[in-house]
C-alpha cells in the first residue's frame, strides 16, 4: 500500500481494509457496481478494437474521429482498472475520470451535431453515443452515481 492509499483511507476511519484484495477494496464491484464494471469492460474492448483497427487501416480518412475514439478507449480502460482495483484512491480517480468522460461525451456529441463535416466518420462519443445505444452518455452518469453512493456505503 502506498502513502497515498494510507492518506485516502484515513478519512474513512482507521484506513484498514483499503488494500487490494481486502473486503473493503472490492466494494466497488458489488451490487450495481458489478454491472458498471462489466459495461466499462465491454466498452473498453469495443473502443480499443475499433480505434486500433481504424487508426491502423484508415487514419488519413478521419484522424480526429479515430483519435477521439482512442482517447475514449483509454478512458474506459482506466476507469475499468480503477473500479476493479477498489479502494478510496481508486474510487476518487474513477470519479474524476467519469466526470471527464461525461464532459468529453457532451462536447464531442454536441460538436458532431453542430459541425458534422468535421467528422467524416463517427467516434464512440458521436451524437452522445447514438451508435452505441447512448451507453457512452449514460455510463458516466451511472458511474458517477455509483461512485458517489459507494463512498457512503
JSON list of C-alpha atoms in Angstrom, two decimals:
[
{"chain": "A", "resi": 1, "resn": "UNK", "atom": "CA", "xyz": [0.00, 0.00, 0.00]},
{"chain": "A", "resi": 2, "resn": "UNK", "atom": "CA", "xyz": [1.33, 3.42, -0.89]},
{"chain": "A", "resi": 3, "resn": "UNK", "atom": "CA", "xyz": [1.34, 6.53, 1.26]},
{"chain": "A", "resi": 4, "resn": "UNK", "atom": "CA", "xyz": [-1.43, 7.92, -0.90]},
{"chain": "A", "resi": 5, "resn": "UNK", "atom": "CA", "xyz": [-3.59, 4.89, -0.16]},
{"chain": "A", "resi": 6, "resn": "UNK", "atom": "CA", "xyz": [-2.97, 5.34, 3.57]},
{"chain": "A", "resi": 7, "resn": "UNK", "atom": "CA", "xyz": [-3.93, 9.01, 3.36]},
{"chain": "A", "resi": 8, "resn": "UNK", "atom": "CA", "xyz": [-7.06, 8.27, 1.33]},
{"chain": "A", "resi": 9, "resn": "UNK", "atom": "CA", "xyz": [-8.13, 5.60, 3.77]},
{"chain": "A", "resi": 10, "resn": "UNK", "atom": "CA", "xyz": [-7.53, 7.76, 6.84]},
{"chain": "A", "resi": 11, "resn": "UNK", "atom": "CA", "xyz": [-10.59, 9.91, 6.12]},
{"chain": "A", "resi": 12, "resn": "UNK", "atom": "CA", "xyz": [-12.89, 6.90, 6.41]},
{"chain": "A", "resi": 13, "resn": "UNK", "atom": "CA", "xyz": [-11.71, 5.63, 9.77]},
{"chain": "A", "resi": 14, "resn": "UNK", "atom": "CA", "xyz": [-8.62, 3.63, 10.52]},
{"chain": "A", "resi": 15, "resn": "UNK", "atom": "CA", "xyz": [-7.54, 3.26, 6.89]},
{"chain": "A", "resi": 16, "resn": "UNK", "atom": "CA", "xyz": [-7.58, -0.51, 7.25]},
{"chain": "A", "resi": 17, "resn": "UNK", "atom": "CA", "xyz": [-9.13, -2.52, 4.50]},
{"chain": "A", "resi": 18, "resn": "UNK", "atom": "CA", "xyz": [-8.27, -0.26, 1.55]},
{"chain": "A", "resi": 19, "resn": "UNK", "atom": "CA", "xyz": [-5.59, -2.59, 0.19]},
{"chain": "A", "resi": 20, "resn": "UNK", "atom": "CA", "xyz": [-6.40, -4.54, -2.98]},
{"chain": "A", "resi": 21, "resn": "UNK", "atom": "CA", "xyz": [-7.86, -7.89, -2.02]},
{"chain": "A", "resi": 22, "resn": "UNK", "atom": "CA", "xyz": [-9.34, -6.69, 1.28]},
{"chain": "A", "resi": 23, "resn": "UNK", "atom": "CA", "xyz": [-13.13, -6.86, 1.68]},
{"chain": "A", "resi": 24, "resn": "UNK", "atom": "CA", "xyz": [-13.44, -3.08, 1.60]},
{"chain": "A", "resi": 25, "resn": "UNK", "atom": "CA", "xyz": [-11.28, -2.60, -1.52]},
{"chain": "A", "resi": 26, "resn": "UNK", "atom": "CA", "xyz": [-13.60, -4.75, -3.64]},
{"chain": "A", "resi": 27, "resn": "UNK", "atom": "CA", "xyz": [-16.74, -2.91, -2.62]},
{"chain": "A", "resi": 28, "resn": "UNK", "atom": "CA", "xyz": [-16.85, -1.01, -5.93]},
{"chain": "A", "resi": 29, "resn": "UNK", "atom": "CA", "xyz": [-17.61, -4.20, -7.83]},
{"chain": "A", "resi": 30, "resn": "UNK", "atom": "CA", "xyz": [-20.53, -5.38, -5.72]},
{"chain": "A", "resi": 31, "resn": "UNK", "atom": "CA", "xyz": [-24.20, -4.90, -6.48]},
{"chain": "A", "resi": 32, "resn": "UNK", "atom": "CA", "xyz": [-24.79, -2.30, -9.22]},
{"chain": "A", "resi": 33, "resn": "UNK", "atom": "CA", "xyz": [-21.03, -1.69, -9.31]},
{"chain": "A", "resi": 34, "resn": "UNK", "atom": "CA", "xyz": [-20.56, -5.10, -10.91]},
{"chain": "A", "resi": 35, "resn": "UNK", "atom": "CA", "xyz": [-22.74, -4.03, -13.85]},
{"chain": "A", "resi": 36, "resn": "UNK", "atom": "CA", "xyz": [-20.88, -0.70, -14.13]},
{"chain": "A", "resi": 37, "resn": "UNK", "atom": "CA", "xyz": [-17.52, -2.52, -14.22]},
{"chain": "A", "resi": 38, "resn": "UNK", "atom": "CA", "xyz": [-18.82, -5.03, -16.75]},
{"chain": "A", "resi": 39, "resn": "UNK", "atom": "CA", "xyz": [-20.15, -2.28, -19.04]},
{"chain": "A", "resi": 40, "resn": "UNK", "atom": "CA", "xyz": [-16.90, -0.31, -18.81]},
{"chain": "A", "resi": 41, "resn": "UNK", "atom": "CA", "xyz": [-15.00, -3.51, -19.64]},
{"chain": "A", "resi": 42, "resn": "UNK", "atom": "CA", "xyz": [-17.18, -4.14, -22.70]},
{"chain": "A", "resi": 43, "resn": "UNK", "atom": "CA", "xyz": [-16.83, -0.52, -23.82]},
{"chain": "A", "resi": 44, "resn": "UNK", "atom": "CA", "xyz": [-13.04, -0.76, -23.32]},
{"chain": "A", "resi": 45, "resn": "UNK", "atom": "CA", "xyz": [-12.75, -3.79, -25.56]},
{"chain": "A", "resi": 46, "resn": "UNK", "atom": "CA", "xyz": [-15.06, -2.27, -28.19]},
{"chain": "A", "resi": 47, "resn": "UNK", "atom": "CA", "xyz": [-13.38, 1.13, -28.26]},
{"chain": "A", "resi": 48, "resn": "UNK", "atom": "CA", "xyz": [-9.84, -0.29, -28.23]},
{"chain": "A", "resi": 49, "resn": "UNK", "atom": "CA", "xyz": [-10.67, -2.71, -31.05]},
{"chain": "A", "resi": 50, "resn": "UNK", "atom": "CA", "xyz": [-12.45, -0.12, -33.14]},
{"chain": "A", "resi": 51, "resn": "UNK", "atom": "CA", "xyz": [-9.89, 2.64, -32.74]},
{"chain": "A", "resi": 52, "resn": "UNK", "atom": "CA", "xyz": [-6.89, 0.33, -33.24]},
{"chain": "A", "resi": 53, "resn": "UNK", "atom": "CA", "xyz": [-8.35, -1.02, -36.47]},
{"chain": "A", "resi": 54, "resn": "UNK", "atom": "CA", "xyz": [-9.36, 2.40, -37.78]},
{"chain": "A", "resi": 55, "resn": "UNK", "atom": "CA", "xyz": [-6.05, 4.03, -36.89]},
{"chain": "A", "resi": 56, "resn": "UNK", "atom": "CA", "xyz": [-4.10, 1.16, -38.47]},
{"chain": "A", "resi": 57, "resn": "UNK", "atom": "CA", "xyz": [-6.12, 0.95, -41.67]},
{"chain": "A", "resi": 58, "resn": "UNK", "atom": "CA", "xyz": [-7.73, 4.31, -42.47]},
{"chain": "A", "resi": 59, "resn": "UNK", "atom": "CA", "xyz": [-6.34, 7.00, -40.17]},
{"chain": "A", "resi": 60, "resn": "UNK", "atom": "CA", "xyz": [-5.98, 9.52, -43.01]},
{"chain": "A", "resi": 61, "resn": "UNK", "atom": "CA", "xyz": [-9.74, 9.33, -43.68]},
{"chain": "A", "resi": 62, "resn": "UNK", "atom": "CA", "xyz": [-10.84, 10.75, -40.29]},
{"chain": "A", "resi": 63, "resn": "UNK", "atom": "CA", "xyz": [-7.89, 11.36, -37.96]},
{"chain": "A", "resi": 64, "resn": "UNK", "atom": "CA", "xyz": [-9.87, 13.44, -35.46]},
{"chain": "A", "resi": 65, "resn": "UNK", "atom": "CA", "xyz": [-12.66, 10.90, -35.11]},
{"chain": "A", "resi": 66, "resn": "UNK", "atom": "CA", "xyz": [-10.30, 7.94, -34.76]},
{"chain": "A", "resi": 67, "resn": "UNK", "atom": "CA", "xyz": [-8.06, 9.77, -32.29]},
{"chain": "A", "resi": 68, "resn": "UNK", "atom": "CA", "xyz": [-11.08, 10.66, -30.16]},
{"chain": "A", "resi": 69, "resn": "UNK", "atom": "CA", "xyz": [-12.18, 7.02, -30.21]},
{"chain": "A", "resi": 70, "resn": "UNK", "atom": "CA", "xyz": [-8.70, 6.06, -28.98]},
{"chain": "A", "resi": 71, "resn": "UNK", "atom": "CA", "xyz": [-8.98, 8.61, -26.17]},
{"chain": "A", "resi": 72, "resn": "UNK", "atom": "CA", "xyz": [-12.36, 7.12, -25.22]},
{"chain": "A", "resi": 73, "resn": "UNK", "atom": "CA", "xyz": [-10.76, 3.66, -25.19]},
{"chain": "A", "resi": 74, "resn": "UNK", "atom": "CA", "xyz": [-8.03, 4.80, -22.79]},
{"chain": "A", "resi": 75, "resn": "UNK", "atom": "CA", "xyz": [-10.59, 6.46, -20.51]},
{"chain": "A", "resi": 76, "resn": "UNK", "atom": "CA", "xyz": [-12.79, 3.34, -20.46]},
{"chain": "A", "resi": 77, "resn": "UNK", "atom": "CA", "xyz": [-9.82, 1.08, -19.73]},
{"chain": "A", "resi": 78, "resn": "UNK", "atom": "CA", "xyz": [-8.57, 3.31, -16.91]},
{"chain": "A", "resi": 79, "resn": "UNK", "atom": "CA", "xyz": [-12.00, 3.51, -15.29]},
{"chain": "A", "resi": 80, "resn": "UNK", "atom": "CA", "xyz": [-12.38, -0.27, -15.55]},
{"chain": "A", "resi": 81, "resn": "UNK", "atom": "CA", "xyz": [-8.99, -0.76, -13.90]},
{"chain": "A", "resi": 82, "resn": "UNK", "atom": "CA", "xyz": [-9.70, 1.66, -11.04]},
{"chain": "A", "resi": 83, "resn": "UNK", "atom": "CA", "xyz": [-13.10, 0.13, -10.34]},
{"chain": "A", "resi": 84, "resn": "UNK", "atom": "CA", "xyz": [-11.64, -3.37, -10.22]},
{"chain": "A", "resi": 85, "resn": "UNK", "atom": "CA", "xyz": [-8.71, -2.21, -8.07]},
{"chain": "A", "resi": 86, "resn": "UNK", "atom": "CA", "xyz": [-11.02, -0.71, -5.48]},
{"chain": "A", "resi": 87, "resn": "UNK", "atom": "CA", "xyz": [-10.07, 1.42, -2.51]},
{"chain": "A", "resi": 88, "resn": "UNK", "atom": "CA", "xyz": [-10.67, 5.08, -1.82]},
{"chain": "A", "resi": 89, "resn": "UNK", "atom": "CA", "xyz": [-7.87, 6.42, -4.05]},
{"chain": "A", "resi": 90, "resn": "UNK", "atom": "CA", "xyz": [-9.10, 4.34, -6.99]},
{"chain": "A", "resi": 91, "resn": "UNK", "atom": "CA", "xyz": [-12.69, 5.42, -6.33]},
{"chain": "A", "resi": 92, "resn": "UNK", "atom": "CA", "xyz": [-11.68, 9.07, -6.44]},
{"chain": "A", "resi": 93, "resn": "UNK", "atom": "CA", "xyz": [-9.65, 8.58, -9.64]},
{"chain": "A", "resi": 94, "resn": "UNK", "atom": "CA", "xyz": [-12.57, 6.80, -11.28]},
{"chain": "A", "resi": 95, "resn": "UNK", "atom": "CA", "xyz": [-14.94, 9.59, -10.21]},
{"chain": "A", "resi": 96, "resn": "UNK", "atom": "CA", "xyz": [-12.71, 12.24, -11.80]},
{"chain": "A", "resi": 97, "resn": "UNK", "atom": "CA", "xyz": [-12.39, 10.17, -14.98]},
{"chain": "A", "resi": 98, "resn": "UNK", "atom": "CA", "xyz": [-16.15, 9.58, -15.18]},
{"chain": "A", "resi": 99, "resn": "UNK", "atom": "CA", "xyz": [-16.70, 13.33, -14.92]},
{"chain": "A", "resi": 100, "resn": "UNK", "atom": "CA", "xyz": [-14.06, 13.96, -17.62]},
{"chain": "A", "resi": 101, "resn": "UNK", "atom": "CA", "xyz": [-15.64, 11.26, -19.77]},
{"chain": "A", "resi": 102, "resn": "UNK", "atom": "CA", "xyz": [-19.07, 12.86, -19.40]},
{"chain": "A", "resi": 103, "resn": "UNK", "atom": "CA", "xyz": [-17.61, 16.24, -20.39]},
{"chain": "A", "resi": 104, "resn": "UNK", "atom": "CA", "xyz": [-15.97, 14.61, -23.42]},
{"chain": "A", "resi": 105, "resn": "UNK", "atom": "CA", "xyz": [-19.19, 12.92, -24.49]},
{"chain": "A", "resi": 106, "resn": "UNK", "atom": "CA", "xyz": [-21.12, 16.18, -24.17]},
{"chain": "A", "resi": 107, "resn": "UNK", "atom": "CA", "xyz": [-18.51, 18.23, -26.05]},
{"chain": "A", "resi": 108, "resn": "UNK", "atom": "CA", "xyz": [-17.92, 15.70, -28.83]},
{"chain": "A", "resi": 109, "resn": "UNK", "atom": "CA", "xyz": [-21.62, 14.82, -29.06]},
{"chain": "A", "resi": 110, "resn": "UNK", "atom": "CA", "xyz": [-22.56, 18.47, -29.46]},
{"chain": "A", "resi": 111, "resn": "UNK", "atom": "CA", "xyz": [-19.67, 19.11, -31.87]},
{"chain": "A", "resi": 112, "resn": "UNK", "atom": "CA", "xyz": [-20.76, 16.21, -34.11]},
{"chain": "A", "resi": 113, "resn": "UNK", "atom": "CA", "xyz": [-24.28, 17.62, -34.26]},
{"chain": "A", "resi": 114, "resn": "UNK", "atom": "CA", "xyz": [-23.26, 21.23, -34.91]},
{"chain": "A", "resi": 115, "resn": "UNK", "atom": "CA", "xyz": [-20.42, 20.55, -37.34]},
{"chain": "A", "resi": 116, "resn": "UNK", "atom": "CA", "xyz": [-20.83, 17.08, -38.87]},
{"chain": "A", "resi": 117, "resn": "UNK", "atom": "CA", "xyz": [-18.36, 17.93, -41.65]},
{"chain": "A", "resi": 118, "resn": "UNK", "atom": "CA", "xyz": [-15.55, 17.86, -39.06]},
{"chain": "A", "resi": 119, "resn": "UNK", "atom": "CA", "xyz": [-16.25, 14.14, -38.61]},
{"chain": "A", "resi": 120, "resn": "UNK", "atom": "CA", "xyz": [-16.19, 12.17, -41.88]},
{"chain": "A", "resi": 121, "resn": "UNK", "atom": "CA", "xyz": [-16.65, 9.09, -39.70]},
{"chain": "A", "resi": 122, "resn": "UNK", "atom": "CA", "xyz": [-18.18, 8.67, -36.26]},
{"chain": "A", "resi": 123, "resn": "UNK", "atom": "CA", "xyz": [-16.46, 8.36, -32.90]},
{"chain": "A", "resi": 124, "resn": "UNK", "atom": "CA", "xyz": [-17.61, 6.40, -29.88]},
{"chain": "A", "resi": 125, "resn": "UNK", "atom": "CA", "xyz": [-18.96, 9.69, -28.49]},
{"chain": "A", "resi": 126, "resn": "UNK", "atom": "CA", "xyz": [-20.59, 10.98, -31.72]},
{"chain": "A", "resi": 127, "resn": "UNK", "atom": "CA", "xyz": [-24.14, 12.20, -31.20]},
{"chain": "A", "resi": 128, "resn": "UNK", "atom": "CA", "xyz": [-23.79, 11.36, -27.50]},
{"chain": "A", "resi": 129, "resn": "UNK", "atom": "CA", "xyz": [-23.11, 7.71, -28.28]},
{"chain": "A", "resi": 130, "resn": "UNK", "atom": "CA", "xyz": [-26.00, 7.16, -30.68]},
{"chain": "A", "resi": 131, "resn": "UNK", "atom": "CA", "xyz": [-24.13, 4.32, -32.43]},
{"chain": "A", "resi": 132, "resn": "UNK", "atom": "CA", "xyz": [-23.69, 2.62, -29.05]},
{"chain": "A", "resi": 133, "resn": "UNK", "atom": "CA", "xyz": [-27.33, 2.95, -27.92]},
{"chain": "A", "resi": 134, "resn": "UNK", "atom": "CA", "xyz": [-26.39, 6.07, -25.89]},
{"chain": "A", "resi": 135, "resn": "UNK", "atom": "CA", "xyz": [-24.32, 3.96, -23.48]},
{"chain": "A", "resi": 136, "resn": "UNK", "atom": "CA", "xyz": [-21.42, 6.47, -23.73]},
{"chain": "A", "resi": 137, "resn": "UNK", "atom": "CA", "xyz": [-23.58, 9.24, -22.20]},
{"chain": "A", "resi": 138, "resn": "UNK", "atom": "CA", "xyz": [-25.46, 7.03, -19.73]},
{"chain": "A", "resi": 139, "resn": "UNK", "atom": "CA", "xyz": [-22.43, 5.10, -18.45]},
{"chain": "A", "resi": 140, "resn": "UNK", "atom": "CA", "xyz": [-20.52, 8.02, -16.89]},
{"chain": "A", "resi": 141, "resn": "UNK", "atom": "CA", "xyz": [-23.74, 9.26, -15.26]},
{"chain": "A", "resi": 142, "resn": "UNK", "atom": "CA", "xyz": [-24.29, 5.79, -13.81]},
{"chain": "A", "resi": 143, "resn": "UNK", "atom": "CA", "xyz": [-20.63, 5.55, -12.84]},
{"chain": "A", "resi": 144, "resn": "UNK", "atom": "CA", "xyz": [-20.71, 8.90, -11.04]},
{"chain": "A", "resi": 145, "resn": "UNK", "atom": "CA", "xyz": [-23.89, 7.89, -9.23]},
{"chain": "A", "resi": 146, "resn": "UNK", "atom": "CA", "xyz": [-22.38, 4.55, -8.16]},
{"chain": "A", "resi": 147, "resn": "UNK", "atom": "CA", "xyz": [-19.04, 6.03, -7.11]},
{"chain": "A", "resi": 148, "resn": "UNK", "atom": "CA", "xyz": [-20.71, 8.73, -5.01]},
{"chain": "A", "resi": 149, "resn": "UNK", "atom": "CA", "xyz": [-23.03, 6.15, -3.45]},
{"chain": "A", "resi": 150, "resn": "UNK", "atom": "CA", "xyz": [-20.19, 3.71, -2.73]},
{"chain": "A", "resi": 151, "resn": "UNK", "atom": "CA", "xyz": [-18.40, 6.37, -0.68]},
{"chain": "A", "resi": 152, "resn": "UNK", "atom": "CA", "xyz": [-21.14, 6.29, 1.92]},
{"chain": "A", "resi": 153, "resn": "UNK", "atom": "CA", "xyz": [-21.68, 2.53, 1.77]}
]
